[in-house]
Coordinates of C-alpha atoms and ligand atoms in Angstrom, one line a residue:
M27 CA -50.7 -22.6 -40.9
N28 CA -54.2 -24.1 -41.7
Y29 CA -56.1 -25.2 -44.4
I30 CA -59.6 -23.9 -46.9
S31 CA -61.6 -25.8 -49.5
T32 CA -61.1 -23.5 -52.9
R33 CA -65.5 -24.3 -53.0
D34 CA -65.8 -23.1 -49.5
T35 CA -68.1 -19.2 -50.1
A36 CA -69.1 -19.3 -46.5
E37 CA -68.2 -16.0 -44.6
T38 CA -66.0 -17.8 -42.2
P39 CA -64.9 -20.6 -44.3
R40 CA -64.4 -24.3 -42.4
S41 CA -60.2 -24.8 -41.5
I42 CA -58.6 -27.8 -41.4
S43 CA -54.8 -28.7 -40.3
S44 CA -52.4 -29.5 -42.5
A45 CA -52.5 -33.3 -41.3
E46 CA -56.4 -33.8 -41.8
A47 CA -56.1 -32.0 -45.3
I48 CA -53.6 -34.2 -46.7
K49 CA -55.7 -37.2 -44.6
T50 CA -58.6 -36.2 -46.1
G51 CA -57.2 -35.5 -50.0
L52 CA -60.7 -34.1 -51.5
A53 CA -62.7 -31.7 -49.2
P54 CA -66.2 -33.1 -48.5
D55 CA -67.3 -30.0 -51.1
S56 CA -65.4 -31.4 -53.9
G57 CA -63.3 -28.5 -53.4
L58 CA -59.6 -28.7 -53.2
F59 CA -57.2 -27.6 -50.4
M60 CA -55.5 -24.4 -50.0
P61 CA -53.5 -22.8 -47.3
E62 CA -54.8 -19.8 -45.6
S63 CA -52.1 -17.9 -46.2
I64 CA -49.0 -18.5 -48.4
P65 CA -45.3 -18.1 -46.1
A66 CA -42.5 -15.2 -47.2
L67 CA -39.4 -16.4 -47.8
D68 CA -36.8 -13.4 -48.2
E69 CA -33.4 -13.3 -49.7
A70 CA -31.7 -13.8 -46.0
A71 CA -33.7 -16.9 -45.9
I72 CA -32.5 -18.3 -49.6
T73 CA -29.3 -17.2 -48.6
R74 CA -29.3 -19.7 -45.6
L75 CA -31.1 -22.5 -48.2
T76 CA -28.3 -22.1 -50.1
E77 CA -25.8 -24.2 -47.7
M78 CA -28.2 -26.7 -47.4
T79 CA -28.5 -30.4 -48.8
Y80 CA -31.8 -31.1 -50.3
A81 CA -33.7 -32.9 -47.4
E82 CA -32.8 -29.8 -45.0
R83 CA -34.0 -27.2 -47.6
A84 CA -37.1 -29.8 -47.8
T85 CA -37.5 -29.6 -44.2
E86 CA -37.2 -26.1 -44.1
I87 CA -39.7 -24.9 -46.9
L88 CA -41.8 -27.9 -45.1
S89 CA -42.0 -26.5 -41.9
M90 CA -43.2 -23.4 -42.3
F91 CA -46.6 -25.2 -44.8
L92 CA -46.8 -28.3 -42.0
T93 CA -46.5 -26.3 -39.3
D94 CA -48.4 -28.9 -36.9
Y95 CA -46.1 -31.7 -37.9
D96 CA -43.0 -32.1 -35.2
R97 CA -39.8 -30.8 -36.7
E98 CA -37.4 -33.6 -36.2
A99 CA -39.7 -36.0 -37.6
L100 CA -39.8 -34.2 -41.0
L101 CA -36.1 -33.8 -41.1
A102 CA -36.2 -37.6 -40.4
D103 CA -39.0 -38.6 -42.9
C104 CA -37.0 -35.5 -45.9
T105 CA -33.5 -37.6 -45.1
E106 CA -35.1 -40.6 -45.2
A107 CA -37.4 -39.9 -49.0
Y108 CA -34.2 -37.7 -50.7
S109 CA -31.2 -40.2 -49.6
E110 CA -28.6 -41.4 -51.8
A111 CA -30.1 -44.7 -52.0
R112 CA -33.1 -43.6 -53.6
F113 CA -32.1 -40.9 -55.9
P114 CA -28.6 -41.2 -56.9
G115 CA -26.3 -39.3 -57.4
G116 CA -28.6 -36.3 -56.0
A117 CA -32.1 -35.5 -56.0
A118 CA -32.5 -32.5 -57.8
P119 CA -30.0 -31.6 -60.0
V120 CA -29.3 -29.1 -62.3
V121 CA -27.5 -29.3 -65.7
P122 CA -26.9 -26.3 -67.9
I123 CA -28.2 -27.0 -71.4
G124 CA -26.7 -24.5 -73.3
D125 CA -25.7 -21.3 -71.8
D126 CA -29.3 -19.8 -70.3
M127 CA -31.3 -23.1 -69.7
Y128 CA -31.2 -25.1 -67.4
S129 CA -32.7 -28.9 -66.8
L130 CA -33.8 -28.9 -63.4
E131 CA -33.5 -33.1 -63.7
L132 CA -36.8 -34.5 -61.5
W133 CA -36.7 -38.0 -62.3
H134 CA -33.5 -39.2 -60.4
G135 CA -35.4 -41.0 -57.8
P136 CA -37.1 -45.0 -58.2
T137 CA -39.3 -45.1 -60.7
C138 CA -37.3 -42.5 -63.1
A139 CA -40.3 -39.7 -63.8
F140 CA -41.2 -36.5 -61.4
K141 CA -44.0 -38.0 -59.7
D142 CA -40.9 -39.9 -57.2
M143 CA -40.1 -36.4 -55.8
A144 CA -43.8 -35.9 -54.1
L145 CA -44.8 -40.2 -54.1
Q146 CA -41.7 -40.5 -52.2
I147 CA -42.2 -37.8 -48.9
M148 CA -46.2 -37.7 -49.3
P149 CA -46.7 -41.7 -47.9
R150 CA -44.2 -39.9 -45.0
L151 CA -46.6 -37.4 -44.6
L152 CA -50.0 -39.3 -44.5
S153 CA -48.2 -42.1 -42.2
R154 CA -47.4 -39.5 -39.7
A155 CA -51.3 -37.7 -40.2
L156 CA -53.0 -40.4 -39.6
T157 CA -51.1 -40.9 -36.1
M158 CA -51.7 -37.0 -35.3
T159 CA -55.1 -37.0 -36.2
G160 CA -56.3 -40.2 -33.8
E161 CA -56.6 -43.0 -36.6
R162 CA -56.2 -46.6 -35.7
R163 CA -58.2 -47.9 -39.3
L164 CA -55.4 -49.1 -41.9
A165 CA -55.4 -46.7 -45.3
H166 CA -56.1 -48.5 -48.1
I167 CA -55.0 -46.5 -51.0
L168 CA -56.8 -47.1 -54.3
V169 CA -54.4 -46.1 -57.6
A170 CA -56.3 -46.3 -61.2
T171 CA -53.1 -45.2 -63.6
S172 CA -51.6 -45.0 -67.2
G173 CA -48.8 -45.6 -66.2
D174 CA -46.4 -43.5 -64.3
T175 CA -48.3 -42.8 -61.4
G176 CA -49.0 -45.8 -60.4
K177 CA -45.6 -47.0 -60.4
A178 CA -44.2 -44.0 -58.6
A179 CA -47.4 -44.6 -55.6
L180 CA -46.2 -48.1 -55.1
E181 CA -42.5 -47.0 -54.7
G182 CA -43.5 -44.8 -52.8
Y183 CA -45.7 -46.6 -50.2
K184 CA -44.3 -49.3 -50.0
D185 CA -43.8 -50.9 -46.2
V186 CA -45.4 -47.9 -45.0
P187 CA -47.2 -48.8 -41.6
G188 CA -50.6 -48.1 -41.5
I189 CA -51.1 -48.0 -45.4
K190 CA -52.0 -50.5 -48.2
I191 CA -51.5 -50.2 -52.0
S192 CA -53.9 -51.3 -54.5
V193 CA -52.9 -50.3 -58.0
F194 CA -54.7 -51.2 -61.3
Y195 CA -53.9 -51.3 -64.8
P196 CA -55.4 -50.9 -67.8
D197 CA -54.9 -54.6 -69.8
D198 CA -54.0 -52.8 -72.8
G199 CA -52.9 -49.1 -72.1
V200 CA -49.1 -49.3 -70.7
S201 CA -45.8 -49.8 -72.6
A202 CA -44.3 -52.5 -71.7
M203 CA -41.4 -51.1 -69.9
Q204 CA -44.5 -49.4 -67.5
K205 CA -46.4 -53.3 -67.0
R206 CA -42.7 -54.7 -66.1
Q207 CA -41.9 -51.9 -63.5
M208 CA -45.0 -52.5 -61.7
I209 CA -45.3 -56.5 -62.3
T210 CA -42.2 -57.0 -60.6
Q211 CA -43.0 -54.5 -57.7
E212 CA -41.6 -55.3 -53.9
G213 CA -43.0 -54.6 -50.5
E214 CA -45.7 -56.8 -48.0
N215 CA -48.8 -54.2 -48.1
V216 CA -49.0 -53.8 -52.4
F217 CA -50.8 -55.4 -54.6
V218 CA -51.0 -54.7 -58.4
T219 CA -53.4 -56.1 -61.1
A220 CA -54.1 -55.5 -64.8
V221 CA -57.8 -54.4 -65.7
K222 CA -59.6 -55.3 -69.4
G223 CA -60.0 -53.1 -71.2
N224 CA -58.6 -49.4 -70.7
F225 CA -57.6 -46.6 -68.7
D226 CA -60.8 -45.1 -68.1
D227 CA -62.4 -48.8 -67.6
A228 CA -60.0 -49.0 -64.4
Q229 CA -60.7 -45.2 -63.2
N230 CA -64.0 -46.1 -63.5
G231 CA -63.4 -48.9 -61.4
V232 CA -62.1 -47.3 -58.7
K233 CA -64.2 -44.0 -59.1
K234 CA -67.4 -46.6 -57.8
I235 CA -65.5 -48.5 -55.3
F236 CA -64.8 -44.6 -53.7
A237 CA -68.9 -43.8 -54.2
D238 CA -70.5 -46.7 -53.0
H239 CA -71.3 -47.2 -49.2
S240 CA -72.6 -50.5 -48.7
L241 CA -68.4 -51.0 -49.3
A242 CA -67.0 -48.3 -47.1
E243 CA -68.8 -49.9 -44.8
K244 CA -67.5 -53.8 -45.4
A245 CA -64.2 -52.0 -45.5
A246 CA -64.6 -50.2 -41.8
Q247 CA -66.0 -53.7 -40.5
N248 CA -62.1 -54.9 -41.6
G249 CA -60.5 -51.9 -40.0
M250 CA -60.1 -49.8 -42.9
F251 CA -60.8 -47.1 -45.0
F252 CA -60.1 -46.0 -48.6
S253 CA -57.8 -43.2 -49.5
S254 CA -56.2 -42.4 -52.9
A255 CA -52.7 -41.0 -54.1
N256 CA -53.7 -38.5 -56.9
S257 CA -52.8 -35.4 -57.7
I258 CA -55.0 -32.7 -56.1
N259 CA -53.6 -33.9 -52.0
W260 CA -51.4 -31.3 -51.0
G261 CA -49.5 -33.8 -49.8
R262 CA -48.6 -34.0 -52.8
L263 CA -47.9 -30.1 -53.7
A264 CA -46.5 -29.3 -50.9
P265 CA -43.1 -31.1 -51.9
Q266 CA -42.7 -29.8 -55.3
I267 CA -42.5 -26.1 -54.4
V268 CA -39.4 -27.3 -52.5
Y269 CA -37.2 -27.7 -55.4
Y270 CA -37.6 -24.2 -57.8
I271 CA -36.4 -23.0 -54.4
S272 CA -33.4 -25.4 -54.2
A273 CA -33.1 -25.1 -58.0
Y274 CA -32.5 -21.2 -57.3
C275 CA -30.2 -22.0 -54.3
D276 CA -28.0 -24.3 -56.4
L277 CA -28.2 -21.6 -59.2
V278 CA -26.9 -18.7 -56.8
R279 CA -24.0 -21.7 -55.2
D280 CA -22.7 -21.8 -58.3
N281 CA -22.1 -18.8 -59.3
E282 CA -24.4 -19.1 -62.0
I283 CA -26.9 -16.1 -61.4
F284 CA -26.1 -13.7 -58.8
M285 CA -29.1 -13.3 -55.6
G286 CA -32.2 -11.8 -56.5
D287 CA -31.7 -12.0 -60.2
V288 CA -34.8 -13.1 -61.4
V289 CA -35.1 -17.0 -63.6
N290 CA -38.0 -17.9 -65.6
V291 CA -39.6 -21.0 -65.4
C292 CA -40.5 -23.4 -68.3
V293 CA -42.9 -27.2 -66.9
P294 CA -44.1 -29.3 -69.1
T295 CA -48.2 -29.8 -67.9
G296 CA -50.8 -32.0 -68.0
N297 CA -52.4 -31.7 -63.9
F298 CA -51.2 -28.2 -63.0
G299 CA -49.6 -29.4 -60.3
N300 CA -45.7 -28.7 -61.3
I301 CA -46.7 -25.3 -62.3
F302 CA -48.7 -24.6 -59.8
A303 CA -46.0 -25.4 -57.0
A304 CA -43.4 -22.7 -59.0
Y305 CA -46.3 -20.6 -59.0
I306 CA -46.7 -20.6 -55.0
A307 CA -42.8 -20.7 -54.6
K308 CA -43.4 -16.8 -56.9
Q309 CA -45.9 -15.8 -54.3
M310 CA -43.5 -16.8 -51.2
G311 CA -40.8 -14.4 -52.5
L312 CA -38.5 -16.5 -54.6
P313 CA -37.7 -14.0 -57.9
L314 CA -39.3 -15.9 -60.9
G315 CA -40.6 -13.6 -63.4
K316 CA -42.4 -15.8 -66.1
L317 CA -43.5 -19.6 -65.8
I318 CA -44.1 -21.3 -68.9
C319 CA -46.9 -23.4 -68.9
A320 CA -46.0 -25.9 -72.0
S321 CA -48.2 -28.5 -73.3
N322 CA -48.3 -31.4 -75.6
S323 CA -51.0 -31.3 -78.7
N324 CA -53.8 -31.2 -76.1
C325 CA -52.9 -27.9 -76.0
V326 CA -56.4 -27.0 -74.0
L327 CA -54.2 -24.8 -71.4
T328 CA -52.4 -22.7 -74.4
D329 CA -56.0 -21.8 -75.5
F330 CA -56.8 -21.0 -71.7
F331 CA -53.8 -18.3 -71.5
N332 CA -54.1 -17.3 -74.9
E333 CA -57.7 -16.8 -75.2
G334 CA -59.3 -16.7 -71.3
E335 CA -61.6 -20.1 -71.5
Y336 CA -61.0 -23.3 -70.2
D337 CA -62.9 -26.0 -72.8
R338 CA -62.2 -29.5 -72.1
M339 CA -65.0 -30.5 -75.3
R340 CA -62.5 -31.1 -78.0
T341 CA -60.7 -34.0 -79.5
F342 CA -58.1 -36.2 -77.4
Y343 CA -55.1 -36.9 -78.6
K344 CA -52.4 -39.4 -77.4
T345 CA -48.9 -38.1 -77.7
M346 CA -45.2 -39.8 -77.2
S347 CA -45.7 -37.3 -73.9
P348 CA -48.8 -39.2 -72.3
S349 CA -48.2 -37.7 -68.7
M350 CA -49.6 -34.8 -70.3
D351 CA -52.4 -36.2 -72.4
I352 CA -55.0 -34.4 -70.3
L353 CA -58.3 -32.8 -70.6
I354 CA -58.7 -31.6 -67.2
S355 CA -56.2 -30.0 -65.7
S356 CA -57.4 -30.5 -62.1
N357 CA -55.1 -28.0 -60.4
L358 CA -56.0 -25.4 -62.2
E359 CA -58.4 -24.9 -59.6
R360 CA -55.7 -23.8 -57.3
L361 CA -55.4 -20.8 -59.3
L362 CA -59.1 -19.2 -60.0
Y363 CA -59.0 -19.8 -56.4
A364 CA -55.7 -17.6 -55.5
I365 CA -56.9 -14.9 -58.5
G366 CA -60.2 -14.9 -57.7
G367 CA -61.7 -16.7 -53.9
A368 CA -64.0 -19.3 -53.8
E369 CA -67.4 -18.1 -55.0
F370 CA -65.1 -16.8 -58.4
T371 CA -64.1 -21.0 -58.4
A372 CA -67.2 -22.8 -57.6
E373 CA -69.3 -20.8 -60.2
R374 CA -66.2 -22.1 -63.1
M375 CA -66.2 -25.4 -61.9
A376 CA -70.0 -26.1 -61.6
S377 CA -69.9 -24.2 -65.6
L378 CA -66.6 -26.9 -66.2
A379 CA -69.4 -30.2 -64.4
G380 CA -72.1 -29.0 -66.4
D381 CA -70.9 -27.5 -70.2
G382 CA -67.0 -28.9 -69.9
S383 CA -65.6 -25.2 -70.3
Y384 CA -65.8 -21.8 -68.4
K385 CA -64.8 -18.1 -69.1
I386 CA -62.7 -15.7 -67.2
P387 CA -62.8 -12.1 -67.0
Y388 CA -60.5 -10.5 -69.3
K389 CA -58.9 -9.1 -66.2
V390 CA -58.0 -12.1 -65.2
Q391 CA -56.5 -12.9 -67.9
E392 CA -54.6 -9.5 -68.0
E393 CA -53.5 -10.4 -64.3
L394 CA -52.7 -14.4 -65.4
A395 CA -50.8 -13.1 -68.4
E396 CA -48.1 -11.5 -65.9
S397 CA -46.7 -14.6 -64.3
F398 CA -47.9 -17.3 -67.1
A399 CA -47.5 -17.4 -70.7
G400 CA -48.9 -20.9 -72.3
Y401 CA -47.2 -22.4 -75.3
C402 CA -47.3 -26.5 -77.1
L403 CA -46.0 -28.4 -79.5
S404 CA -46.4 -30.8 -81.9
E405 CA -45.4 -34.5 -81.5
T406 CA -43.7 -33.9 -85.0
E407 CA -41.8 -30.6 -83.1
T408 CA -41.1 -32.7 -80.0
G409 CA -39.4 -35.6 -81.9
E410 CA -37.1 -32.4 -84.1
V411 CA -36.5 -30.8 -80.7
I412 CA -35.2 -34.6 -79.2
K413 CA -32.9 -34.7 -82.4
R414 CA -31.8 -31.2 -82.8
I415 CA -31.4 -30.8 -78.7
F416 CA -29.0 -33.7 -78.8
E417 CA -27.5 -33.2 -81.8
E418 CA -26.2 -29.4 -80.9
K419 CA -26.4 -29.4 -77.3
G420 CA -25.4 -32.8 -76.2
Y421 CA -28.3 -33.2 -74.0
L422 CA -30.9 -36.2 -74.2
A423 CA -34.5 -35.5 -73.7
D424 CA -37.2 -37.4 -72.9
P425 CA -40.7 -36.5 -75.1
H426 CA -41.9 -34.5 -72.1
T427 CA -39.1 -32.7 -71.1
A428 CA -38.5 -31.8 -75.1
V429 CA -42.2 -30.5 -74.8
G430 CA -41.0 -28.1 -72.4
I431 CA -37.9 -27.1 -74.4
G432 CA -39.7 -26.3 -77.6
C433 CA -41.8 -23.9 -75.5
A434 CA -38.9 -22.1 -73.9
E435 CA -38.1 -22.0 -77.0
K436 CA -40.7 -20.3 -78.4
Y437 CA -41.2 -17.8 -75.6
I438 CA -37.8 -16.7 -76.1
E439 CA -38.3 -15.9 -79.8
E440 CA -42.1 -14.2 -79.6
S441 CA -41.2 -12.7 -76.5
G442 CA -37.5 -11.3 -76.4
D443 CA -37.3 -12.3 -72.8
T444 CA -34.0 -13.6 -72.6
R445 CA -33.9 -14.0 -68.5
K446 CA -32.1 -17.5 -68.2
I447 CA -34.7 -20.2 -67.6
I448 CA -35.1 -23.2 -65.1
L449 CA -36.5 -25.6 -67.3
A450 CA -38.8 -28.6 -65.3
S451 CA -37.1 -32.0 -67.2
T452 CA -39.8 -34.9 -66.1
A453 CA -38.8 -38.4 -67.1
S454 CA -35.8 -40.3 -67.8
P455 CA -35.3 -40.7 -71.7
Y456 CA -35.1 -44.2 -70.5
K457 CA -38.7 -44.1 -69.2
F458 CA -39.8 -43.7 -73.0
A459 CA -36.7 -45.4 -74.5
A460 CA -38.9 -46.2 -77.9
D461 CA -39.7 -42.6 -78.8
V462 CA -36.5 -41.3 -78.5
C463 CA -34.9 -43.6 -80.6
R464 CA -37.3 -43.7 -82.9
S465 CA -36.8 -39.8 -82.9
L466 CA -32.8 -40.1 -83.2
D467 CA -33.1 -42.2 -86.1
I468 CA -32.0 -45.1 -84.0
E469 CA -33.0 -48.7 -85.1
P470 CA -33.0 -51.0 -82.0
A471 CA -32.4 -54.7 -82.9
S472 CA -36.4 -55.7 -81.8
D473 CA -38.7 -53.5 -79.6
E474 CA -38.0 -55.8 -76.7
P475 CA -36.9 -53.2 -73.6
M476 CA -33.5 -54.8 -73.2
D477 CA -32.9 -53.7 -77.1
I478 CA -33.8 -50.6 -77.5
I479 CA -32.5 -49.5 -73.7
S480 CA -29.4 -51.2 -75.4
A481 CA -29.7 -49.0 -78.7
L482 CA -30.2 -45.8 -76.9
E483 CA -27.2 -46.8 -74.8
N484 CA -25.0 -47.4 -77.5
A485 CA -25.7 -44.7 -79.9
T486 CA -25.3 -41.7 -77.7
D487 CA -23.0 -42.7 -75.2
T488 CA -25.1 -42.5 -71.9
K489 CA -26.1 -44.9 -69.5
A490 CA -29.7 -46.3 -68.4
P491 CA -30.5 -45.8 -64.7
A492 CA -29.7 -48.9 -63.0
Q493 CA -33.5 -48.8 -61.0
L494 CA -34.8 -49.2 -64.7
T495 CA -33.3 -51.8 -66.0
R496 CA -33.4 -54.2 -63.0
T497 CA -37.1 -54.5 -63.2
L498 CA -36.6 -56.4 -66.8
T499 CA -34.4 -59.6 -64.5
M500 CA -36.4 -59.3 -61.4
D501 CA -39.4 -62.2 -60.9
V502 CA -42.4 -61.4 -61.8
R503 CA -45.2 -60.8 -58.6
F504 CA -48.2 -60.3 -60.0
D505 CA -50.1 -61.4 -63.8
G506 CA -53.0 -61.2 -62.7
V507 CA -55.6 -60.2 -64.8
I508 CA -59.5 -58.6 -64.2
D509 CA -62.6 -57.9 -65.8
P510 CA -63.6 -54.4 -64.4
T511 CA -66.4 -55.6 -62.6
D512 CA -64.3 -57.8 -60.0
M513 CA -62.4 -54.6 -58.4
P514 CA -64.4 -54.2 -55.8
N515 CA -63.7 -58.0 -54.5
V516 CA -59.8 -56.8 -54.6
A517 CA -60.6 -53.6 -52.5
V518 CA -62.2 -55.3 -49.5
Ligands
PLP630 C1 -47.3 -36.7 -64.4 C2 -46.1 -35.8 -65.3 C3 -46.6 -34.8 -66.0 C4 -46.8 -33.9 -65.7 O1 -47.1 -33.0 -64.4 P1 -48.3 -32.6 -63.9 O2 -48.1 -31.5 -62.4 O3 -49.6 -33.6 -64.0 O4 -48.8 -30.7 -64.5 C5 -44.9 -34.2 -67.1 N1 -44.2 -35.0 -67.4 C6 -44.0 -36.5 -66.5 C7 -43.2 -37.5 -67.0 C8 -45.2 -36.4 -65.9 O5 -44.9 -38.0 -65.2

């Protein structure tokens, strides 16, 4: 299985191995890597997976895409990455909410958000890719984060051989809990620093380092090269395909559905990575019906599916589901490519870069509508869903998951489609405890993280994940704040 760029319009596109695609991240023409073909998964294969553990399922699926990786090595990596120690209670459990909706809880990992599902395995895949491609330099991963990604990357890359990681977060742009999680980070190869300013200042600082040739040279002299951990890397996307297939297997195993039954999927979406992984699972042959793309007030994707135009020139809203506050959904490029090919994609990406928008023909819009339905939820609606789902179904949802639930409800109401729904639940409610408390009319004693968490525990009779509360008592290792102009000095 080889990989090609979504923007490679040559008659014979340049194709590279999966190890190279994972090491490179972004294609030289700025396109994203896609597999040359989608491997097929038939009923017999799904049935076999049903008997397996999560790590075994992951090995089976990943080895269909990463054909140059040694299978035993993949099994060893998946077994480590998805172990009970890292995911207490299981990697991706399926929990019913009412009769026809199942919450696929993707947040039992070290940082309590779904990015762990990819970032626990991706560094291991990268480490092997470096060896497989004969790379001798140290990979220095640079991350600018608005909260979730930074911590998940730190946990994933810590103490991985051949790799060093530096995370930059905006001094006044992350929650108290998120900051706490990062500044207490353990590991010999990690570095964390606050940057004066907002997320864009941190992000621009990292972009400047990547674009600066003299810095790249200096890094090379020190036996190092810069690399990124963002969600456009195929090594982050491939592991996300696994849990949709795994959820289907669990439903069959637990007699919730029969093999072959079609189920819908709903995904709270930002960068379009998570839901695109569901689309690939469907293309492979997993019996999935509609993929409901759920957005918050930043409803650029909802409009795209409904109107056939992607337009990022609009107001940006800060919401209580911050990981979905995105106006450029990078992974949508992969869908354009899957539907329209490289030329179609390259044209639209040029238009997005130039005018901030692009259109798709009505025929393509109709074709997309066979697989996708876009819905969005306002802040008020999201708060109401958190309250109602807890009171009526006893399920405590974080704001991202609540956006998913609310959009799934709108879809059912509008379409009358009553097939069962797998809902991707992307964060622990305790990661966003302040907003969850507010939605449930719970008043904590103070706005200290520990008081907010205790208030939520007491009022809902649930327990905060230990990996989260633990950071509240750990020693602070990184208390530095730097100016954006000093970021290059940290990088080399
Ligand atoms: C990153 C994230 C999302 C969005 O996922 P995408 O793959 O970017 O669409 C949703 N919820 C949470 C909690 C996240 O951290």
